[in-house]
Amino acid sequence: MLRQQDVGHRIVVRRIVGIREGRPLFSDALGELVELSETHLTLATAQGPLRVPVAQVHRAKRVPPTRRPTAAAVVALERAADEAWPAPTRGRLGDWLLRSAEGWTGRANSALPIGDPDRPLPAAVDAVERWYADRGRPAMINTPLPLAAPVGAELDERGWDSRPPTLVQTAPLPLATPAARIPGVSTPEPGGTVGGPRVGVGAQRSELGRPGIAVGEPGGAVVEVVTAPSADWLAVAAGRKGGLPDAARHVLTAVDQVRFAHAYVDGTLVAIGRGTVTGEGRWLGLSLIEVLPALRRQGLARRVIGELAAWGAAAGATHAFLQVEQHNAAAVALYRTLGFTTHHTYLTRVAPA
């Protein structure tokens, strides 16, 4: 049967769709698993989303993706992501990276075990534990899968906990143009939910997006893509991430090519986003896409992403990536409409206290 680790992966489901002459009738569905709960699972299929009650599932399993990324591709993307989210305190263990940022976010406070640690695996994990203990921090390791599966097996034996899976998703630039919204039908926003009433924010996608240029429609949202975050931008980010220590400001700004998107309605900041270009100029990294709760499901996240994507493409990036928690079904659904698919997943592992 399926597990949470299967979210974001391609699966096939055989479900019961009826009874004929006392025997069950079955139908098979193939797609990407975007949500898994105790009662339902949701698939992104070629025909659209399909929600299946668990009680109707006869059999389900993960199937190979149409094309699995190579180990080298996973390593390159993980290193580009590390460049895009740089921890101020860093160390090395052979090829492994050790990172600390006053506890601000798991990514900036975990070891990245890619490559050769220059010692046997048990000794490498021992060294990670000592490095974090010396800094008064809990030891954490991000394990990209399936690349770091041997590391995960070692951590399982040691009783390390596992946080929910994170999907590393990618899309070519320019991003896909989502279908036009149907009046009265909501679109998902990261952090929000599908459905609910709409609030009339007349924001339309602009073809602009150059750094420092404001774009928008009369009476709608105005989006600015600039080189530094405003105090209001930082306040929204702090609300999402539980504060902003000095290390957080380093993580956010210490990238050569970085931009901060601000979306305003009537002069009030209502949505933010951050974009970076790393990985030898190939990768646009998208992070901190956040819309104020009262204005979610109005296309503002699409708008922010679109402007950052325009900047990234102008800067020479050919692909975009983002990291999204697998249980955030609304965000996964939104990113899918923009052309994002799951490249690989990772687990944040935490040493026992």
JSON list of C-alpha atoms in Angstrom, two decimals, residues 60-264:
[
{"chain": "A", "resi": 60, "resn": "ALA", "atom": "CA", "xyz": [-1.89, 0.84, -5.49]},
{"chain": "A", "resi": 61, "resn": "LYS", "atom": "CA", "xyz": [1.84, 1.08, -6.02]},
{"chain": "A", "resi": 62, "resn": "ARG", "atom": "CA", "xyz": [4.57, 3.43, -7.15]},
{"chain": "A", "resi": 63, "resn": "VAL", "atom": "CA", "xyz": [5.71, 3.02, -10.76]},
{"chain": "A", "resi": 64, "resn": "PRO", "atom": "CA", "xyz": [8.90, 4.31, -12.38]},
{"chain": "A", "resi": 65, "resn": "PRO", "atom": "CA", "xyz": [8.81, 7.88, -13.67]},
{"chain": "A", "resi": 66, "resn": "THR", "atom": "CA", "xyz": [8.84, 8.37, -17.39]},
{"chain": "A", "resi": 67, "resn": "ARG", "atom": "CA", "xyz": [12.48, 9.43, -16.99]},
{"chain": "A", "resi": 68, "resn": "ARG", "atom": "CA", "xyz": [14.41, 9.16, -13.72]},
{"chain": "A", "resi": 69, "resn": "PRO", "atom": "CA", "xyz": [17.03, 11.89, -13.11]},
{"chain": "A", "resi": 70, "resn": "THR", "atom": "CA", "xyz": [20.61, 10.69, -12.96]},
{"chain": "A", "resi": 71, "resn": "ALA", "atom": "CA", "xyz": [22.60, 10.84, -9.74]},
{"chain": "A", "resi": 72, "resn": "ALA", "atom": "CA", "xyz": [24.70, 13.61, -11.29]},
{"chain": "A", "resi": 73, "resn": "ALA", "atom": "CA", "xyz": [21.55, 15.63, -12.03]},
{"chain": "A", "resi": 74, "resn": "VAL", "atom": "CA", "xyz": [20.34, 15.28, -8.44]},
{"chain": "A", "resi": 75, "resn": "VAL", "atom": "CA", "xyz": [23.75, 16.35, -7.08]},
{"chain": "A", "resi": 76, "resn": "ALA", "atom": "CA", "xyz": [23.89, 19.37, -9.41]},
{"chain": "A", "resi": 77, "resn": "LEU", "atom": "CA", "xyz": [20.40, 20.52, -8.42]},
{"chain": "A", "resi": 78, "resn": "GLU", "atom": "CA", "xyz": [21.05, 20.00, -4.70]},
{"chain": "A", "resi": 79, "resn": "ARG", "atom": "CA", "xyz": [24.21, 22.11, -4.96]},
{"chain": "A", "resi": 80, "resn": "ALA", "atom": "CA", "xyz": [22.34, 24.84, -6.84]},
{"chain": "A", "resi": 81, "resn": "ALA", "atom": "CA", "xyz": [19.69, 24.77, -4.10]},
{"chain": "A", "resi": 82, "resn": "ASP", "atom": "CA", "xyz": [22.40, 25.07, -1.44]},
{"chain": "A", "resi": 83, "resn": "GLU", "atom": "CA", "xyz": [23.82, 28.12, -3.24]},
{"chain": "A", "resi": 84, "resn": "ALA", "atom": "CA", "xyz": [20.34, 29.63, -3.29]},
{"chain": "A", "resi": 85, "resn": "TRP", "atom": "CA", "xyz": [19.85, 29.19, 0.49]},
{"chain": "A", "resi": 86, "resn": "PRO", "atom": "CA", "xyz": [23.34, 29.80, 1.92]},
{"chain": "A", "resi": 87, "resn": "ALA", "atom": "CA", "xyz": [23.91, 29.07, 5.61]},
{"chain": "A", "resi": 88, "resn": "PRO", "atom": "CA", "xyz": [26.34, 31.53, 7.24]},
{"chain": "A", "resi": 89, "resn": "THR", "atom": "CA", "xyz": [28.18, 28.81, 9.20]},
{"chain": "A", "resi": 90, "resn": "ARG", "atom": "CA", "xyz": [29.51, 26.05, 6.99]},
{"chain": "A", "resi": 91, "resn": "GLY", "atom": "CA", "xyz": [31.86, 23.09, 7.12]},
{"chain": "A", "resi": 92, "resn": "ARG", "atom": "CA", "xyz": [32.86, 20.11, 5.01]},
{"chain": "A", "resi": 93, "resn": "LEU", "atom": "CA", "xyz": [33.17, 16.43, 5.59]},
{"chain": "A", "resi": 94, "resn": "GLY", "atom": "CA", "xyz": [34.81, 15.29, 2.38]},
{"chain": "A", "resi": 95, "resn": "ASP", "atom": "CA", "xyz": [32.17, 16.15, -0.20]},
{"chain": "A", "resi": 96, "resn": "TRP", "atom": "CA", "xyz": [29.40, 16.42, 2.40]},
{"chain": "A", "resi": 97, "resn": "LEU", "atom": "CA", "xyz": [28.25, 19.91, 3.40]},
{"chain": "A", "resi": 98, "resn": "LEU", "atom": "CA", "xyz": [27.63, 20.95, 7.02]},
{"chain": "A", "resi": 99, "resn": "ARG", "atom": "CA", "xyz": [25.39, 23.98, 7.55]},
{"chain": "A", "resi": 100, "resn": "SER", "atom": "CA", "xyz": [24.11, 26.04, 10.47]},
{"chain": "A", "resi": 101, "resn": "ALA", "atom": "CA", "xyz": [21.99, 29.21, 10.62]},
{"chain": "A", "resi": 102, "resn": "GLU", "atom": "CA", "xyz": [20.86, 29.74, 14.23]},
{"chain": "A", "resi": 103, "resn": "GLY", "atom": "CA", "xyz": [18.19, 27.11, 13.75]},
{"chain": "A", "resi": 104, "resn": "TRP", "atom": "CA", "xyz": [16.39, 29.09, 11.01]},
{"chain": "A", "resi": 105, "resn": "THR", "atom": "CA", "xyz": [14.86, 26.54, 8.60]},
{"chain": "A", "resi": 106, "resn": "GLY", "atom": "CA", "xyz": [15.80, 22.91, 8.20]},
{"chain": "A", "resi": 107, "resn": "ARG", "atom": "CA", "xyz": [17.60, 23.43, 4.91]},
{"chain": "A", "resi": 108, "resn": "ALA", "atom": "CA", "xyz": [20.11, 25.88, 6.40]},
{"chain": "A", "resi": 109, "resn": "ASN", "atom": "CA", "xyz": [20.70, 23.78, 9.53]},
{"chain": "A", "resi": 110, "resn": "SER", "atom": "CA", "xyz": [21.30, 20.33, 8.15]},
{"chain": "A", "resi": 111, "resn": "ALA", "atom": "CA", "xyz": [24.10, 18.33, 6.60]},
{"chain": "A", "resi": 112, "resn": "LEU", "atom": "CA", "xyz": [23.83, 17.55, 2.89]},
{"chain": "A", "resi": 113, "resn": "PRO", "atom": "CA", "xyz": [25.27, 14.04, 2.34]},
{"chain": "A", "resi": 114, "resn": "ILE", "atom": "CA", "xyz": [26.12, 14.02, -1.35]},
{"chain": "A", "resi": 115, "resn": "GLY", "atom": "CA", "xyz": [29.42, 12.67, -2.57]},
{"chain": "A", "resi": 116, "resn": "ASP", "atom": "CA", "xyz": [32.13, 10.94, -0.58]},
{"chain": "A", "resi": 117, "resn": "PRO", "atom": "CA", "xyz": [32.57, 11.90, 3.11]},
{"chain": "A", "resi": 118, "resn": "ASP", "atom": "CA", "xyz": [36.15, 10.50, 3.06]},
{"chain": "A", "resi": 119, "resn": "ARG", "atom": "CA", "xyz": [35.41, 7.93, 5.77]},
{"chain": "A", "resi": 120, "resn": "PRO", "atom": "CA", "xyz": [33.08, 4.98, 6.38]},
{"chain": "A", "resi": 121, "resn": "LEU", "atom": "CA", "xyz": [29.41, 5.91, 6.61]},
{"chain": "A", "resi": 122, "resn": "PRO", "atom": "CA", "xyz": [29.01, 5.23, 10.38]},
{"chain": "A", "resi": 123, "resn": "ALA", "atom": "CA", "xyz": [32.05, 7.41, 11.10]},
{"chain": "A", "resi": 124, "resn": "ALA", "atom": "CA", "xyz": [30.66, 10.15, 8.86]},
{"chain": "A", "resi": 125, "resn": "VAL", "atom": "CA", "xyz": [27.37, 10.22, 10.80]},
{"chain": "A", "resi": 126, "resn": "ASP", "atom": "CA", "xyz": [29.35, 10.31, 14.07]},
{"chain": "A", "resi": 127, "resn": "ALA", "atom": "CA", "xyz": [31.26, 13.34, 12.74]},
{"chain": "A", "resi": 128, "resn": "VAL", "atom": "CA", "xyz": [28.02, 15.10, 11.78]},
{"chain": "A", "resi": 129, "resn": "GLU", "atom": "CA", "xyz": [26.65, 14.58, 15.27]},
{"chain": "A", "resi": 130, "resn": "ARG", "atom": "CA", "xyz": [29.82, 16.02, 16.84]},
{"chain": "A", "resi": 131, "resn": "TRP", "atom": "CA", "xyz": [29.85, 19.06, 14.50]},
{"chain": "A", "resi": 132, "resn": "TYR", "atom": "CA", "xyz": [26.31, 20.07, 15.50]},
{"chain": "A", "resi": 133, "resn": "ALA", "atom": "CA", "xyz": [26.86, 19.24, 19.20]},
{"chain": "A", "resi": 134, "resn": "ASP", "atom": "CA", "xyz": [29.88, 21.59, 19.20]},
{"chain": "A", "resi": 135, "resn": "ARG", "atom": "CA", "xyz": [27.51, 24.37, 18.06]},
{"chain": "A", "resi": 136, "resn": "GLY", "atom": "CA", "xyz": [24.75, 23.53, 20.51]},
{"chain": "A", "resi": 137, "resn": "ARG", "atom": "CA", "xyz": [22.39, 22.50, 17.71]},
{"chain": "A", "resi": 138, "resn": "PRO", "atom": "CA", "xyz": [20.47, 19.27, 17.11]},
{"chain": "A", "resi": 139, "resn": "ALA", "atom": "CA", "xyz": [22.04, 17.19, 14.35]},
{"chain": "A", "resi": 140, "resn": "MET", "atom": "CA", "xyz": [20.01, 17.09, 11.15]},
{"chain": "A", "resi": 141, "resn": "ILE", "atom": "CA", "xyz": [20.72, 15.57, 7.75]},
{"chain": "A", "resi": 142, "resn": "ASN", "atom": "CA", "xyz": [18.82, 16.17, 4.51]},
{"chain": "A", "resi": 143, "resn": "THR", "atom": "CA", "xyz": [18.69, 12.93, 2.52]},
{"chain": "A", "resi": 144, "resn": "PRO", "atom": "CA", "xyz": [17.88, 13.35, -1.20]},
{"chain": "A", "resi": 145, "resn": "LEU", "atom": "CA", "xyz": [16.17, 10.17, -2.39]},
{"chain": "A", "resi": 146, "resn": "PRO", "atom": "CA", "xyz": [16.97, 7.72, -3.77]},
{"chain": "A", "resi": 147, "resn": "LEU", "atom": "CA", "xyz": [20.54, 9.09, -3.95]},
{"chain": "A", "resi": 148, "resn": "ALA", "atom": "CA", "xyz": [21.10, 9.13, -0.17]},
{"chain": "A", "resi": 149, "resn": "ALA", "atom": "CA", "xyz": [19.12, 5.97, 0.61]},
{"chain": "A", "resi": 150, "resn": "PRO", "atom": "CA", "xyz": [22.19, 4.29, 2.20]},
{"chain": "A", "resi": 151, "resn": "VAL", "atom": "CA", "xyz": [22.52, 7.27, 4.56]},
{"chain": "A", "resi": 152, "resn": "GLY", "atom": "CA", "xyz": [18.83, 6.98, 5.41]},
{"chain": "A", "resi": 153, "resn": "ALA", "atom": "CA", "xyz": [19.25, 3.30, 6.24]},
{"chain": "A", "resi": 154, "resn": "GLU", "atom": "CA", "xyz": [22.11, 4.13, 8.63]},
{"chain": "A", "resi": 155, "resn": "LEU", "atom": "CA", "xyz": [19.97, 6.80, 10.30]},
{"chain": "A", "resi": 156, "resn": "ASP", "atom": "CA", "xyz": [17.07, 4.38, 10.63]},
{"chain": "A", "resi": 157, "resn": "GLU", "atom": "CA", "xyz": [19.32, 2.01, 12.57]},
{"chain": "A", "resi": 158, "resn": "ARG", "atom": "CA", "xyz": [20.27, 4.88, 14.89]},
{"chain": "A", "resi": 159, "resn": "GLY", "atom": "CA", "xyz": [16.65, 5.84, 15.55]},
{"chain": "A", "resi": 160, "resn": "TRP", "atom": "CA", "xyz": [16.72, 9.23, 13.83]},
{"chain": "A", "resi": 161, "resn": "ASP", "atom": "CA", "xyz": [13.31, 10.83, 13.30]},
{"chain": "A", "resi": 162, "resn": "SER", "atom": "CA", "xyz": [12.04, 11.86, 9.87]},
{"chain": "A", "resi": 163, "resn": "ARG", "atom": "CA", "xyz": [10.13, 15.01, 8.98]},
{"chain": "A", "resi": 164, "resn": "PRO", "atom": "CA", "xyz": [7.48, 14.87, 6.23]},
{"chain": "A", "resi": 165, "resn": "PRO", "atom": "CA", "xyz": [8.89, 14.49, 2.70]},
{"chain": "A", "resi": 166, "resn": "THR", "atom": "CA", "xyz": [9.75, 17.55, 0.65]},
{"chain": "A", "resi": 167, "resn": "LEU", "atom": "CA", "xyz": [9.32, 17.55, -3.12]},
{"chain": "A", "resi": 168, "resn": "VAL", "atom": "CA", "xyz": [12.05, 19.16, -5.22]},
{"chain": "A", "resi": 169, "resn": "GLN", "atom": "CA", "xyz": [10.18, 20.25, -8.33]},
{"chain": "A", "resi": 170, "resn": "THR", "atom": "CA", "xyz": [11.46, 21.67, -11.61]},
{"chain": "A", "resi": 171, "resn": "ALA", "atom": "CA", "xyz": [10.09, 23.26, -14.77]},
{"chain": "A", "resi": 172, "resn": "PRO", "atom": "CA", "xyz": [11.63, 24.67, -17.94]},
{"chain": "A", "resi": 173, "resn": "LEU", "atom": "CA", "xyz": [11.59, 28.41, -18.54]},
{"chain": "A", "resi": 174, "resn": "PRO", "atom": "CA", "xyz": [9.46, 30.12, -19.67]},
{"chain": "A", "resi": 175, "resn": "LEU", "atom": "CA", "xyz": [6.87, 28.61, -17.37]},
{"chain": "A", "resi": 176, "resn": "ALA", "atom": "CA", "xyz": [3.68, 27.10, -18.75]},
{"chain": "A", "resi": 177, "resn": "THR", "atom": "CA", "xyz": [0.76, 29.49, -19.06]},
{"chain": "A", "resi": 178, "resn": "PRO", "atom": "CA", "xyz": [-2.06, 28.21, -16.84]},
{"chain": "A", "resi": 179, "resn": "ALA", "atom": "CA", "xyz": [-5.56, 28.00, -18.20]},
{"chain": "A", "resi": 180, "resn": "ALA", "atom": "CA", "xyz": [-7.73, 31.04, -17.69]},
{"chain": "A", "resi": 181, "resn": "ARG", "atom": "CA", "xyz": [-9.70, 31.05, -14.47]},
{"chain": "A", "resi": 182, "resn": "ILE", "atom": "CA", "xyz": [-13.38, 30.22, -14.69]},
{"chain": "A", "resi": 183, "resn": "PRO", "atom": "CA", "xyz": [-15.57, 32.85, -13.02]},
{"chain": "A", "resi": 184, "resn": "GLY", "atom": "CA", "xyz": [-16.58, 31.69, -9.54]},
{"chain": "A", "resi": 185, "resn": "VAL", "atom": "CA", "xyz": [-13.89, 28.97, -9.41]},
{"chain": "A", "resi": 186, "resn": "SER", "atom": "CA", "xyz": [-10.98, 29.51, -7.07]},
{"chain": "A", "resi": 187, "resn": "THR", "atom": "CA", "xyz": [-7.35, 28.72, -7.83]},
{"chain": "A", "resi": 188, "resn": "PRO", "atom": "CA", "xyz": [-5.00, 27.40, -5.16]},
{"chain": "A", "resi": 189, "resn": "GLU", "atom": "CA", "xyz": [-2.28, 29.41, -3.52]},
{"chain": "A", "resi": 190, "resn": "PRO", "atom": "CA", "xyz": [0.65, 28.08, -1.49]},
{"chain": "A", "resi": 191, "resn": "GLY", "atom": "CA", "xyz": [-0.46, 27.98, 2.13]},
{"chain": "A", "resi": 192, "resn": "GLY", "atom": "CA", "xyz": [-4.12, 28.26, 1.17]},
{"chain": "A", "resi": 193, "resn": "THR", "atom": "CA", "xyz": [-6.81, 25.80, 0.17]},
{"chain": "A", "resi": 194, "resn": "VAL", "atom": "CA", "xyz": [-8.85, 25.16, -2.93]},
{"chain": "A", "resi": 195, "resn": "GLY", "atom": "CA", "xyz": [-12.37, 26.55, -2.86]},
{"chain": "A", "resi": 196, "resn": "GLY", "atom": "CA", "xyz": [-14.06, 29.31, -0.90]},
{"chain": "A", "resi": 197, "resn": "PRO", "atom": "CA", "xyz": [-15.29, 32.77, -1.92]},
{"chain": "A", "resi": 198, "resn": "ARG", "atom": "CA", "xyz": [-13.27, 35.01, -4.18]},
{"chain": "A", "resi": 199, "resn": "VAL", "atom": "CA", "xyz": [-12.12, 38.48, -3.29]},
{"chain": "A", "resi": 200, "resn": "GLY", "atom": "CA", "xyz": [-12.04, 40.79, -6.29]},
{"chain": "A", "resi": 201, "resn": "VAL", "atom": "CA", "xyz": [-8.36, 41.61, -6.75]},
{"chain": "A", "resi": 202, "resn": "GLY", "atom": "CA", "xyz": [-8.11, 42.35, -10.44]},
{"chain": "A", "resi": 203, "resn": "ALA", "atom": "CA", "xyz": [-4.50, 41.21, -10.93]},
{"chain": "A", "resi": 204, "resn": "GLN", "atom": "CA", "xyz": [-3.51, 40.15, -14.44]},
{"chain": "A", "resi": 205, "resn": "ARG", "atom": "CA", "xyz": [-0.26, 38.53, -15.60]},
{"chain": "A", "resi": 206, "resn": "SER", "atom": "CA", "xyz": [2.14, 41.08, -17.11]},
{"chain": "A", "resi": 207, "resn": "GLU", "atom": "CA", "xyz": [4.91, 40.41, -19.58]},
{"chain": "A", "resi": 208, "resn": "LEU", "atom": "CA", "xyz": [7.18, 42.74, -17.63]},
{"chain": "A", "resi": 209, "resn": "GLY", "atom": "CA", "xyz": [9.23, 41.83, -14.60]},
{"chain": "A", "resi": 210, "resn": "ARG", "atom": "CA", "xyz": [12.58, 43.57, -14.99]},
{"chain": "A", "resi": 211, "resn": "PRO", "atom": "CA", "xyz": [14.32, 44.35, -11.68]},
{"chain": "A", "resi": 212, "resn": "GLY", "atom": "CA", "xyz": [12.95, 47.51, -10.13]},
{"chain": "A", "resi": 213, "resn": "ILE", "atom": "CA", "xyz": [10.03, 47.79, -12.58]},
{"chain": "A", "resi": 214, "resn": "ALA", "atom": "CA", "xyz": [6.50, 47.92, -11.19]},
{"chain": "A", "resi": 215, "resn": "VAL", "atom": "CA", "xyz": [3.86, 46.08, -13.19]},
{"chain": "A", "resi": 216, "resn": "GLY", "atom": "CA", "xyz": [0.13, 45.87, -12.70]},
{"chain": "A", "resi": 217, "resn": "GLU", "atom": "CA", "xyz": [-3.37, 46.75, -13.84]},
{"chain": "A", "resi": 218, "resn": "PRO", "atom": "CA", "xyz": [-5.38, 49.79, -12.73]},
{"chain": "A", "resi": 219, "resn": "GLY", "atom": "CA", "xyz": [-7.23, 48.91, -9.55]},
{"chain": "A", "resi": 220, "resn": "GLY", "atom": "CA", "xyz": [-5.38, 45.60, -9.23]},
{"chain": "A", "resi": 221, "resn": "ALA", "atom": "CA", "xyz": [-2.09, 44.37, -7.82]},
{"chain": "A", "resi": 222, "resn": "VAL", "atom": "CA", "xyz": [1.21, 46.08, -8.53]},
{"chain": "A", "resi": 223, "resn": "VAL", "atom": "CA", "xyz": [4.27, 43.83, -8.44]},
{"chain": "A", "resi": 224, "resn": "GLU", "atom": "CA", "xyz": [7.82, 45.10, -7.92]},
{"chain": "A", "resi": 225, "resn": "VAL", "atom": "CA", "xyz": [10.89, 42.92, -8.42]},
{"chain": "A", "resi": 226, "resn": "VAL", "atom": "CA", "xyz": [13.80, 44.56, -6.61]},
{"chain": "A", "resi": 227, "resn": "THR", "atom": "CA", "xyz": [17.27, 43.77, -5.28]},
{"chain": "A", "resi": 228, "resn": "ALA", "atom": "CA", "xyz": [16.52, 44.08, -1.54]},
{"chain": "A", "resi": 229, "resn": "PRO", "atom": "CA", "xyz": [13.56, 43.15, 0.64]},
{"chain": "A", "resi": 230, "resn": "SER", "atom": "CA", "xyz": [11.54, 45.90, 2.29]},
{"chain": "A", "resi": 231, "resn": "ALA", "atom": "CA", "xyz": [10.81, 45.93, 6.02]},
{"chain": "A", "resi": 232, "resn": "ASP", "atom": "CA", "xyz": [7.25, 44.83, 5.23]},
{"chain": "A", "resi": 233, "resn": "TRP", "atom": "CA", "xyz": [8.57, 41.96, 3.08]},
{"chain": "A", "resi": 234, "resn": "LEU", "atom": "CA", "xyz": [10.76, 40.80, 5.95]},
{"chain": "A", "resi": 235, "resn": "ALA", "atom": "CA", "xyz": [7.81, 41.01, 8.34]},
{"chain": "A", "resi": 236, "resn": "VAL", "atom": "CA", "xyz": [5.74, 38.69, 6.14]},
{"chain": "A", "resi": 237, "resn": "ALA", "atom": "CA", "xyz": [8.66, 36.29, 5.85]},
{"chain": "A", "resi": 238, "resn": "ALA", "atom": "CA", "xyz": [9.17, 36.37, 9.63]},
{"chain": "A", "resi": 239, "resn": "GLY", "atom": "CA", "xyz": [5.50, 35.55, 10.16]},
{"chain": "A", "resi": 240, "resn": "ARG", "atom": "CA", "xyz": [5.80, 32.51, 7.94]},
{"chain": "A", "resi": 241, "resn": "LYS", "atom": "CA", "xyz": [9.13, 31.25, 9.28]},
{"chain": "A", "resi": 242, "resn": "GLY", "atom": "CA", "xyz": [8.75, 32.15, 12.96]},
{"chain": "A", "resi": 243, "resn": "GLY", "atom": "CA", "xyz": [11.13, 35.09, 13.19]},
{"chain": "A", "resi": 244, "resn": "LEU", "atom": "CA", "xyz": [14.21, 36.37, 11.39]},
{"chain": "A", "resi": 245, "resn": "PRO", "atom": "CA", "xyz": [17.49, 36.08, 13.28]},
{"chain": "A", "resi": 246, "resn": "ASP", "atom": "CA", "xyz": [20.64, 37.65, 11.83]},
{"chain": "A", "resi": 247, "resn": "ALA", "atom": "CA", "xyz": [21.50, 34.34, 10.20]},
{"chain": "A", "resi": 248, "resn": "ALA", "atom": "CA", "xyz": [18.18, 34.41, 8.34]},
{"chain": "A", "resi": 249, "resn": "ARG", "atom": "CA", "xyz": [19.04, 37.74, 6.70]},
{"chain": "A", "resi": 250, "resn": "HIS", "atom": "CA", "xyz": [22.29, 36.18, 5.50]},
{"chain": "A", "resi": 251, "resn": "VAL", "atom": "CA", "xyz": [20.42, 33.19, 4.04]},
{"chain": "A", "resi": 252, "resn": "LEU", "atom": "CA", "xyz": [18.00, 35.50, 2.23]},
{"chain": "A", "resi": 253, "resn": "THR", "atom": "CA", "xyz": [20.45, 38.03, 0.80]},
{"chain": "A", "resi": 254, "resn": "ALA", "atom": "CA", "xyz": [23.93, 36.45, 0.47]},
{"chain": "A", "resi": 255, "resn": "VAL", "atom": "CA", "xyz": [23.44, 35.32, -3.13]},
{"chain": "A", "resi": 256, "resn": "ASP", "atom": "CA", "xyz": [25.04, 37.11, -6.08]},
{"chain": "A", "resi": 257, "resn": "GLN", "atom": "CA", "xyz": [21.86, 37.07, -8.16]},
{"chain": "A", "resi": 258, "resn": "VAL", "atom": "CA", "xyz": [18.79, 37.47, -5.95]},
{"chain": "A", "resi": 259, "resn": "ARG", "atom": "CA", "xyz": [15.52, 39.37, -6.32]},
{"chain": "A", "resi": 260, "resn": "PHE", "atom": "CA", "xyz": [12.56, 40.02, -4.02]},
{"chain": "A", "resi": 261, "resn": "ALA", "atom": "CA", "xyz": [9.03, 40.33, -5.37]},
{"chain": "A", "resi": 262, "resn": "HIS", "atom": "CA", "xyz": [6.55, 42.62, -3.61]},
{"chain": "A", "resi": 263, "resn": "ALA", "atom": "CA", "xyz": [2.87, 42.59, -4.63]},
{"chain": "A", "resi": 264, "resn": "TYR", "atom": "CA", "xyz": [0.79, 45.57, -3.49]}
]
